[in-house]
PDB file of C-alpha atoms in Angstrom:
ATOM      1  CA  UNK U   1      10.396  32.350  25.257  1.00 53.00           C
ATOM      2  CA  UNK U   2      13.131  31.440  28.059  1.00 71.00           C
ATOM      3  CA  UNK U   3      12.231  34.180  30.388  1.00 90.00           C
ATOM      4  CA  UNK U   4      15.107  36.350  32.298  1.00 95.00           C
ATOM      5  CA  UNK U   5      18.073  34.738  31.920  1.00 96.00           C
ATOM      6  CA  UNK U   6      20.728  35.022  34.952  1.00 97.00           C
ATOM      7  CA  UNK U   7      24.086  33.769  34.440  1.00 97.00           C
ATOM      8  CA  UNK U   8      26.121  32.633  36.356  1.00 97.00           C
ATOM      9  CA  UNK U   9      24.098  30.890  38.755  1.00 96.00           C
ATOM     10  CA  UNK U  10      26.789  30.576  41.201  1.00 97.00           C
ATOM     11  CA  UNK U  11      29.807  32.942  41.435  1.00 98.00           C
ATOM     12  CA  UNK U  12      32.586  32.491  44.065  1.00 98.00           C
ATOM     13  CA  UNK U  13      34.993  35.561  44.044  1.00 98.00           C
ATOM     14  CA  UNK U  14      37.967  36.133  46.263  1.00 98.00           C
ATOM     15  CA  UNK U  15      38.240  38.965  48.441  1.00 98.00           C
ATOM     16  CA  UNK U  16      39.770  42.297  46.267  1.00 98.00           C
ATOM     17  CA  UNK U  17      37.974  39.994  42.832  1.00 98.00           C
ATOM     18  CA  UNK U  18      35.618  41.533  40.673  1.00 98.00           C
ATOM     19  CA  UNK U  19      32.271  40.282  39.832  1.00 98.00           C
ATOM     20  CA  UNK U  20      30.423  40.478  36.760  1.00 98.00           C
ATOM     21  CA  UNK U  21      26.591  39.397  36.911  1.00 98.00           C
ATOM     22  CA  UNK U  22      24.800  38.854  33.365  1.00 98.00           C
ATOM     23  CA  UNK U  23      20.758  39.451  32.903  1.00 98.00           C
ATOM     24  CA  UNK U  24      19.060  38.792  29.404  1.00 97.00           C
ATOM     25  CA  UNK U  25      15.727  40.341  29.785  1.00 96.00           C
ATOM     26  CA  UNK U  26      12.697  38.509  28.369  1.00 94.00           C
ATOM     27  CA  UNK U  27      12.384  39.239  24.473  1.00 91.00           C
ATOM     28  CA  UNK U  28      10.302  42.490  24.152  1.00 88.00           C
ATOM     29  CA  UNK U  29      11.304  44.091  27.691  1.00 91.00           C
ATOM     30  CA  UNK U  30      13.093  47.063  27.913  1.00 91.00           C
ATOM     31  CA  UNK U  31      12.918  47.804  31.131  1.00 93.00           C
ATOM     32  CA  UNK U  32      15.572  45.438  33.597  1.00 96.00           C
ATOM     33  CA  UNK U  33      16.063  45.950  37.456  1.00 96.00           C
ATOM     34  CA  UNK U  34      18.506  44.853  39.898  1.00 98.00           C
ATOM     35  CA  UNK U  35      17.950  43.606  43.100  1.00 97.00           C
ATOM     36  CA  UNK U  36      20.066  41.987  45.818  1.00 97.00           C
ATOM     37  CA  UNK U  37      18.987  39.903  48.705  1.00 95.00           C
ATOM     38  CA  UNK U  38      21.398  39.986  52.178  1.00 91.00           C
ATOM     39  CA  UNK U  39      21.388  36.428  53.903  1.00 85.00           C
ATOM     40  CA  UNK U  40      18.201  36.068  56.166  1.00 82.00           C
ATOM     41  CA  UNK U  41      17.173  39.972  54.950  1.00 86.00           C
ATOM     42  CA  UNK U  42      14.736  41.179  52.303  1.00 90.00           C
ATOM     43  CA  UNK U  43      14.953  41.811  48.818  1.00 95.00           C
ATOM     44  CA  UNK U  44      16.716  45.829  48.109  1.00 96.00           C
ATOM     45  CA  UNK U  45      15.922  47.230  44.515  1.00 95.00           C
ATOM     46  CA  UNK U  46      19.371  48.364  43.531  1.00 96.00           C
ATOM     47  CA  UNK U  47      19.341  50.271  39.940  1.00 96.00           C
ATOM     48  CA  UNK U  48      16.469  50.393  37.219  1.00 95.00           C
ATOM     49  CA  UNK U  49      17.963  50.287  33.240  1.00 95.00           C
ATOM     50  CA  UNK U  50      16.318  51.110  30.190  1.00 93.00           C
ATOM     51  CA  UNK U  51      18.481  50.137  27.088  1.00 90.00           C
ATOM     52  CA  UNK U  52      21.599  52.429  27.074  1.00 90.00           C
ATOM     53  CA  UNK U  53      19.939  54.747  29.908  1.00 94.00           C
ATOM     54  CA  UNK U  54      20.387  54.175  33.912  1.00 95.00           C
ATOM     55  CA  UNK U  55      17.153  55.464  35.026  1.00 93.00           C
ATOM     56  CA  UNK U  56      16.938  55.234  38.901  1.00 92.00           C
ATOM     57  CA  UNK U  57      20.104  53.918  40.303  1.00 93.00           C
ATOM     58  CA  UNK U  58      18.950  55.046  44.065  1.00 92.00           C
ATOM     59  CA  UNK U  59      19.669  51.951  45.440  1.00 93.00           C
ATOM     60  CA  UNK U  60      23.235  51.480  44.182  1.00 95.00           C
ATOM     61  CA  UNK U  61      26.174  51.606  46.675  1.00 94.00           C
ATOM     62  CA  UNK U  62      27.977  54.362  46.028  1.00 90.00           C
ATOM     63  CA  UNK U  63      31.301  52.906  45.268  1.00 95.00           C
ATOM     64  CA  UNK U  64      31.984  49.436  43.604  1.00 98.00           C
ATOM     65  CA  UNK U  65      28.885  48.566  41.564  1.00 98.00           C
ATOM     66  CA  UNK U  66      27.876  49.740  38.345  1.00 97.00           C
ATOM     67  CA  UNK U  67      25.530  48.645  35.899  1.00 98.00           C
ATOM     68  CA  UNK U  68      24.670  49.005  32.304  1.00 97.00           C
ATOM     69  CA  UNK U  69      22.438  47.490  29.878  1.00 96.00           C
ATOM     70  CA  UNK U  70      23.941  48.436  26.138  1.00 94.00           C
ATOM     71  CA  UNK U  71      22.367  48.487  23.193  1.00 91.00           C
ATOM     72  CA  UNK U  72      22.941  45.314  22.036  1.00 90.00           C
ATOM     73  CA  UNK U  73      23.456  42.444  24.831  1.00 93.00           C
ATOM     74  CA  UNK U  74      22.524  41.759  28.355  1.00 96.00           C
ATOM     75  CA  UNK U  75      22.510  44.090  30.694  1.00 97.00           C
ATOM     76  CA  UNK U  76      25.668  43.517  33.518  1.00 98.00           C
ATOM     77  CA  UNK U  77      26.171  44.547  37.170  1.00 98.00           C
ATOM     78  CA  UNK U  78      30.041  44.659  38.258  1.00 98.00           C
ATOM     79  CA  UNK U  79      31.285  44.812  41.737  1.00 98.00           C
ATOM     80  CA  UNK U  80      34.381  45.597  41.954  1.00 98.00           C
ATOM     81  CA  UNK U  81      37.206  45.186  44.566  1.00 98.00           C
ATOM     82  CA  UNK U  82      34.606  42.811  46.257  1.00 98.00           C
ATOM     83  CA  UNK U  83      34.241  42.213  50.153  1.00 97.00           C
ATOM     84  CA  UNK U  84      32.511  39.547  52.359  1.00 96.00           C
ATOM     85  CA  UNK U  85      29.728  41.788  52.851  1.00 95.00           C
ATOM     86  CA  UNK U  86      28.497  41.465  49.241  1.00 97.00           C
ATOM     87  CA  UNK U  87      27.913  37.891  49.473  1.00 97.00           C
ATOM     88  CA  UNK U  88      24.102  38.149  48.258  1.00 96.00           C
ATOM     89  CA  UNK U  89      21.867  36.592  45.804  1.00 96.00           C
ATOM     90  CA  UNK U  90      21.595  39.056  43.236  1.00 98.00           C
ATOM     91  CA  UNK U  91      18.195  38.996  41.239  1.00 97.00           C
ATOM     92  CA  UNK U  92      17.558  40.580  37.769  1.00 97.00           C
ATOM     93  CA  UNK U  93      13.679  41.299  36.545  1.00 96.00           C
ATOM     94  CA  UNK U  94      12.702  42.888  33.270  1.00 95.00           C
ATOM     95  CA  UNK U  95       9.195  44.298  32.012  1.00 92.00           C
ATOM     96  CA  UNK U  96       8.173  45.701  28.939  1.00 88.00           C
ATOM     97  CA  UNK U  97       6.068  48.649  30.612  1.00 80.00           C
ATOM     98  CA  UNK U  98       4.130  49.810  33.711  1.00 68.00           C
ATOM     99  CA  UNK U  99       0.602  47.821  33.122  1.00 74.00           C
ATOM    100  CA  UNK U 100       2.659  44.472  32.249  1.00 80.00           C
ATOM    101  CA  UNK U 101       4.175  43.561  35.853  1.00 86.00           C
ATOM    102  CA  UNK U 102       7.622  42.018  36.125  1.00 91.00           C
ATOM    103  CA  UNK U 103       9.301  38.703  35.344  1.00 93.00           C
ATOM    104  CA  UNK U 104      12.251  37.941  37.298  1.00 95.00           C
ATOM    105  CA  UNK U 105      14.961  35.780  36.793  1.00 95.00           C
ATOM    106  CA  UNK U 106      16.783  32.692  38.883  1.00 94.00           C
ATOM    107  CA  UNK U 107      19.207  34.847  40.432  1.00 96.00           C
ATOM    108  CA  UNK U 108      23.058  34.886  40.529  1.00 97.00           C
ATOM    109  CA  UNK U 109      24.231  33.896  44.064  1.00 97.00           C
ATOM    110  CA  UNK U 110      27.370  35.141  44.799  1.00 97.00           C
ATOM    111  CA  UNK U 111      29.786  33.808  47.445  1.00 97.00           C
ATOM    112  CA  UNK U 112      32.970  36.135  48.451  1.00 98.00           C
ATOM    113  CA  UNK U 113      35.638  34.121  50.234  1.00 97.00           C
TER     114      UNK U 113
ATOM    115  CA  UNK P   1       9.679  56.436  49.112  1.00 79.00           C
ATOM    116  CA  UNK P   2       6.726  53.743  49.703  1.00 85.00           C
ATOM    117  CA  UNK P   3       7.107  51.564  53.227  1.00 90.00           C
ATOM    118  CA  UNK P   4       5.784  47.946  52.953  1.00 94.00           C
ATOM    119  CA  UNK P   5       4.635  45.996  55.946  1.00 96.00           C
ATOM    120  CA  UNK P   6       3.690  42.528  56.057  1.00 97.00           C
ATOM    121  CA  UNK P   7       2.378  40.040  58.628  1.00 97.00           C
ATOM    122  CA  UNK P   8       2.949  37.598  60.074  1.00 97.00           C
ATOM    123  CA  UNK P   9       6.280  37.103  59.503  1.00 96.00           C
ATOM    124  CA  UNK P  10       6.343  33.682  59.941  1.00 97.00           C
ATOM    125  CA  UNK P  11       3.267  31.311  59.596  1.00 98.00           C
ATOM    126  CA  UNK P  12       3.040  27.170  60.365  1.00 98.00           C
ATOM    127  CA  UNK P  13      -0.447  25.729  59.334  1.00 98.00           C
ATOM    128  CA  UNK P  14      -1.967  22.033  59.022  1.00 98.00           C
ATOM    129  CA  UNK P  15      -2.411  21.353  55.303  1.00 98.00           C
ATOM    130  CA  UNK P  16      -5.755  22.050  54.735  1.00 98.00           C
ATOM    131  CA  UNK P  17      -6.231  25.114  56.689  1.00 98.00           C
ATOM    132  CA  UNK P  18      -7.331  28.196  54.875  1.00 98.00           C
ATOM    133  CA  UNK P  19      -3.955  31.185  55.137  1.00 98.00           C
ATOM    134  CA  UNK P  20      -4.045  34.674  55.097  1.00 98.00           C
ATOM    135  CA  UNK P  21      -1.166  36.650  54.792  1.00 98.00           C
ATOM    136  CA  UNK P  22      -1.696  40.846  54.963  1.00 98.00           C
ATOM    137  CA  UNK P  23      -0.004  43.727  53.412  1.00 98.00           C
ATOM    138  CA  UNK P  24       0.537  47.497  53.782  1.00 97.00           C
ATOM    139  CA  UNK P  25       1.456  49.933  52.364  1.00 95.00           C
ATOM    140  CA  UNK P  26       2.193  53.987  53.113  1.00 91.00           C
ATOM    141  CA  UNK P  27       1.707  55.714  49.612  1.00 86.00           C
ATOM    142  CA  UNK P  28      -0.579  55.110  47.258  1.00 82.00           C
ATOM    143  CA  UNK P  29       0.475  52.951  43.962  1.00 84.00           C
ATOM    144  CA  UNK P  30      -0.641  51.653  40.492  1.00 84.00           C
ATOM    145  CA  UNK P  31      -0.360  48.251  41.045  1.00 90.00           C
ATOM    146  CA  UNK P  32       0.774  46.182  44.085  1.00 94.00           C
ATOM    147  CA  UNK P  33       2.605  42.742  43.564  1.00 95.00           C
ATOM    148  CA  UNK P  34       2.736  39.245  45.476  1.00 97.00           C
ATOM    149  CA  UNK P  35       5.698  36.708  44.900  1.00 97.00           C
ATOM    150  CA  UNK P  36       6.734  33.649  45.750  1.00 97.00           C
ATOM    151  CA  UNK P  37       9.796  32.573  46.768  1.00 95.00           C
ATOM    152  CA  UNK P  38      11.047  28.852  47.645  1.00 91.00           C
ATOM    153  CA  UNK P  39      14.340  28.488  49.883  1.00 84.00           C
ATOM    154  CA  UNK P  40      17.533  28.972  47.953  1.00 80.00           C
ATOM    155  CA  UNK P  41      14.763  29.740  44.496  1.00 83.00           C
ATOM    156  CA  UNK P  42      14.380  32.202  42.318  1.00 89.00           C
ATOM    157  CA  UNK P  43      10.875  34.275  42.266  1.00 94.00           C
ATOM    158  CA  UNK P  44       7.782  33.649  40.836  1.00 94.00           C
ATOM    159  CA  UNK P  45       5.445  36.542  40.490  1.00 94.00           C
ATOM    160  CA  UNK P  46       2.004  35.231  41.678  1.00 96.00           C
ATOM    161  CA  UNK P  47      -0.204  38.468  41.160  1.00 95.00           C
ATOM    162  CA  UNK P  48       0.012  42.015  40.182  1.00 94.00           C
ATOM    163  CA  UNK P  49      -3.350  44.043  40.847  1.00 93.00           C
ATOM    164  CA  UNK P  50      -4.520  47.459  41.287  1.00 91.00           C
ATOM    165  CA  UNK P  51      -8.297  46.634  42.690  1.00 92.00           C
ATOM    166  CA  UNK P  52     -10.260  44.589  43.533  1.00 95.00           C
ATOM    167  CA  UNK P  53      -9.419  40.427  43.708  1.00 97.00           C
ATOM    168  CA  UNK P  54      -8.059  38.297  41.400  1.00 97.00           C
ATOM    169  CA  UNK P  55      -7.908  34.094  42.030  1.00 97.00           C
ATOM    170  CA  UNK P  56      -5.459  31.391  40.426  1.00 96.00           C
ATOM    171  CA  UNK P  57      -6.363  28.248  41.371  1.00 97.00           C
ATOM    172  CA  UNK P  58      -6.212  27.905  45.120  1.00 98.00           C
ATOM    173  CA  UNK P  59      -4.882  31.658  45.087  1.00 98.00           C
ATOM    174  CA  UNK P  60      -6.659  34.861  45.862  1.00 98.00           C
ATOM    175  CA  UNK P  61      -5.297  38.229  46.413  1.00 98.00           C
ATOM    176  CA  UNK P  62      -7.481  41.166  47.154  1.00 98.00           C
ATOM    177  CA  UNK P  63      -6.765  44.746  47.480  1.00 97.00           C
ATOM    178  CA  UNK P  64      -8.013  47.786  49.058  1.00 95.00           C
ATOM    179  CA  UNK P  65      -6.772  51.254  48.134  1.00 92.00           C
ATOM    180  CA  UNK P  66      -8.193  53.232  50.150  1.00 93.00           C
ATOM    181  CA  UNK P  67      -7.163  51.893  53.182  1.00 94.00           C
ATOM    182  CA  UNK P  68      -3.481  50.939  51.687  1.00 95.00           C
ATOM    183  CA  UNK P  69      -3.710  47.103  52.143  1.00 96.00           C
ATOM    184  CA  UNK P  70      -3.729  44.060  50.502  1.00 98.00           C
ATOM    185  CA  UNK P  71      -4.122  39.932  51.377  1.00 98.00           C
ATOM    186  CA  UNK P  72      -3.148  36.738  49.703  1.00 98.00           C
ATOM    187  CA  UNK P  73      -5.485  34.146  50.885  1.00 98.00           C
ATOM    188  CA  UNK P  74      -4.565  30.121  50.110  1.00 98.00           C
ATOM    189  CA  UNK P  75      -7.512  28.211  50.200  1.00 98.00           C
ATOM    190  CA  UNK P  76      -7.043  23.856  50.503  1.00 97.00           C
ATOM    191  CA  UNK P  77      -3.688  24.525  52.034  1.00 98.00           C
ATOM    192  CA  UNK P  78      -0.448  21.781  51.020  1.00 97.00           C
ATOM    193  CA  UNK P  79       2.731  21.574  51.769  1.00 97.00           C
ATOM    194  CA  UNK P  80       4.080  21.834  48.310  1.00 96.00           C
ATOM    195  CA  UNK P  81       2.290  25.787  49.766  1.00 97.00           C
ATOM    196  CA  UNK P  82       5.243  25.967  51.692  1.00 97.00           C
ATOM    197  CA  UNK P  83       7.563  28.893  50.697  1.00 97.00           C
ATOM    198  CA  UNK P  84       8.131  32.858  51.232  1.00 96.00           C
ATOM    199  CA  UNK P  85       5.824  35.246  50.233  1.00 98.00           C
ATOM    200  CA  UNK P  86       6.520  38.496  49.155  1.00 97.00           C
ATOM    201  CA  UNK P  87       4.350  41.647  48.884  1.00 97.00           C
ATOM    202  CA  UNK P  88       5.967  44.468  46.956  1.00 95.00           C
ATOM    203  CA  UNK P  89       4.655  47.811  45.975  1.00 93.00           C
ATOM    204  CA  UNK P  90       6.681  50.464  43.245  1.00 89.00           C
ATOM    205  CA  UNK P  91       9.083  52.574  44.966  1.00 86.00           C
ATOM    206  CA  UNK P  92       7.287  55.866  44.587  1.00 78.00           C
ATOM    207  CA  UNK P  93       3.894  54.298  44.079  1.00 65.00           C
ATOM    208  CA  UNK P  94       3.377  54.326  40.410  1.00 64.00           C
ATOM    209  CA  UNK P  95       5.737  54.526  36.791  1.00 59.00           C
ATOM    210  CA  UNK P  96       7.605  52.244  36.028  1.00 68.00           C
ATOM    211  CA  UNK P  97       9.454  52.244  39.324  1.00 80.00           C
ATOM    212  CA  UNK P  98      11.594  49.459  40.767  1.00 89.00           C
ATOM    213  CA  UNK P  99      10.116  47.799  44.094  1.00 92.00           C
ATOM    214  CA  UNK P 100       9.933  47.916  47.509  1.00 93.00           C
ATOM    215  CA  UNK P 101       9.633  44.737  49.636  1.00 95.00           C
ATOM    216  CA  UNK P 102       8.022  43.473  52.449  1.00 95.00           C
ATOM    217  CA  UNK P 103      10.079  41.479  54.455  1.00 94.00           C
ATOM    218  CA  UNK P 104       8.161  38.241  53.512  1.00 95.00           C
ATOM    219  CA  UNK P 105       6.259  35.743  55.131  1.00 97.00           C
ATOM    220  CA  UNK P 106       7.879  32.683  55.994  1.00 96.00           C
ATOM    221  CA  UNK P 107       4.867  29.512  55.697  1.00 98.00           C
ATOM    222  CA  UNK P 108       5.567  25.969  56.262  1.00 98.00           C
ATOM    223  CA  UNK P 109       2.227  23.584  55.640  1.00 98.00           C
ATOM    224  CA  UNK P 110       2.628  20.717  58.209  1.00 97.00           C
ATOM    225  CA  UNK P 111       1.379  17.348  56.125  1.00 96.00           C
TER     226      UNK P 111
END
């Protein structure tokens, strides 16, 4: 079992670039969450997926990012048109239900330059 | 939307000395979470309980829902100790909700 996969790791994007951040949950979740973390601030929940469905996605800027999870594959957030300001590390969890708790990935930290 | 609060935000110790680090929270929830995170790391969940205490090794967290707070206690503090920890609580207190964060506690164990 190789837990939530992130990839990339590390993402460098130009200003006006778009970003595309890749979570594979852990085999058996259905559930996956997104969550950025500012330099020197706190972790923000960003969108909650179930397969094919965007449940909650209350903590999504409203323009730029989307996410999906399809039915088959990882589930991706894009930024698009990005800016300095969404230089972040962007973390990825999954669960496979309420009692279960979360597993979270490694984290894709991107750099906008 | 649940608010998380967590103390002290920053913590040095002497390795050896016994930690506490406290949580609250301002609506009630199924299940409340501690992490771990070490500098530039990813996140390792370290507990998720809804009452009472659990222990992992030299780990304890303990909860109290009635009064809306929680603590992580290390016990035989080391440096390898020495990391950010995060208390986190469901967004609307229950479901399967995403989370809300505290803003961590930064600890550094002094050898």
């Amino acid at each position: 079992n190789a837990g939530v996969m992130q990839n990339p790791r590390h993402l460098v994007r130009r200003r006006g670039q778009e970003a595309r951040l890749r979570c594979s949950p852990m085999k058996g979740h259905s559930h996956v969450y997104w969550y950025r973390q500012l330099p020197e601030e706190g972790l923000k929940f960003m969108v909650y997926l179930q397969k094919e469905n965007i449940i909650d996605e209350s903590g999504m800027p409203k323009e730029r990012f989307s996410a999906e999870f399809p039915k088959e594959g990882p589930s991706i957030l894009r930024i698009q048109q990005v800016v300095r300001g969404d230089s972040a590390a962007y973390f990825c969890a999954s669960s496979q239900g309420v009692a279960y708790g979360y597993t979270f990935g490694s984290g894709t930290r991107l750099t906008v330059v | 939307k649940n608010e998380v609060e967590q103390s002290p935000q920053n913590l040095t110790a002497q390795e050896g000395e016994f930690i506490t680090i406290n949580c609250s929270y301002s609506v009630g929830i199924s299940a409340l979470h501690w992490l771990q995170q070490h500098p530039g790391g990813g996140i390792v969940s370290l507990f998720m309980l809804s009452s009472g205490k659990k222990k992992h090794g030299r780990l304890i967290a303990t909860i109290n829902i009635q009064e809306k707070h929680s603590s992580l206690h290390i016990t035989a503090s080391h440096p390898r100790d020495s990391a950010v920890y995060i208390c986190a609580v469901p967004n609307s207190g229950g479901g399967a909700d995403g989370l809300t964060f505290g803003k961590g506690t930064h600890l550094i164990i002094q050898p």
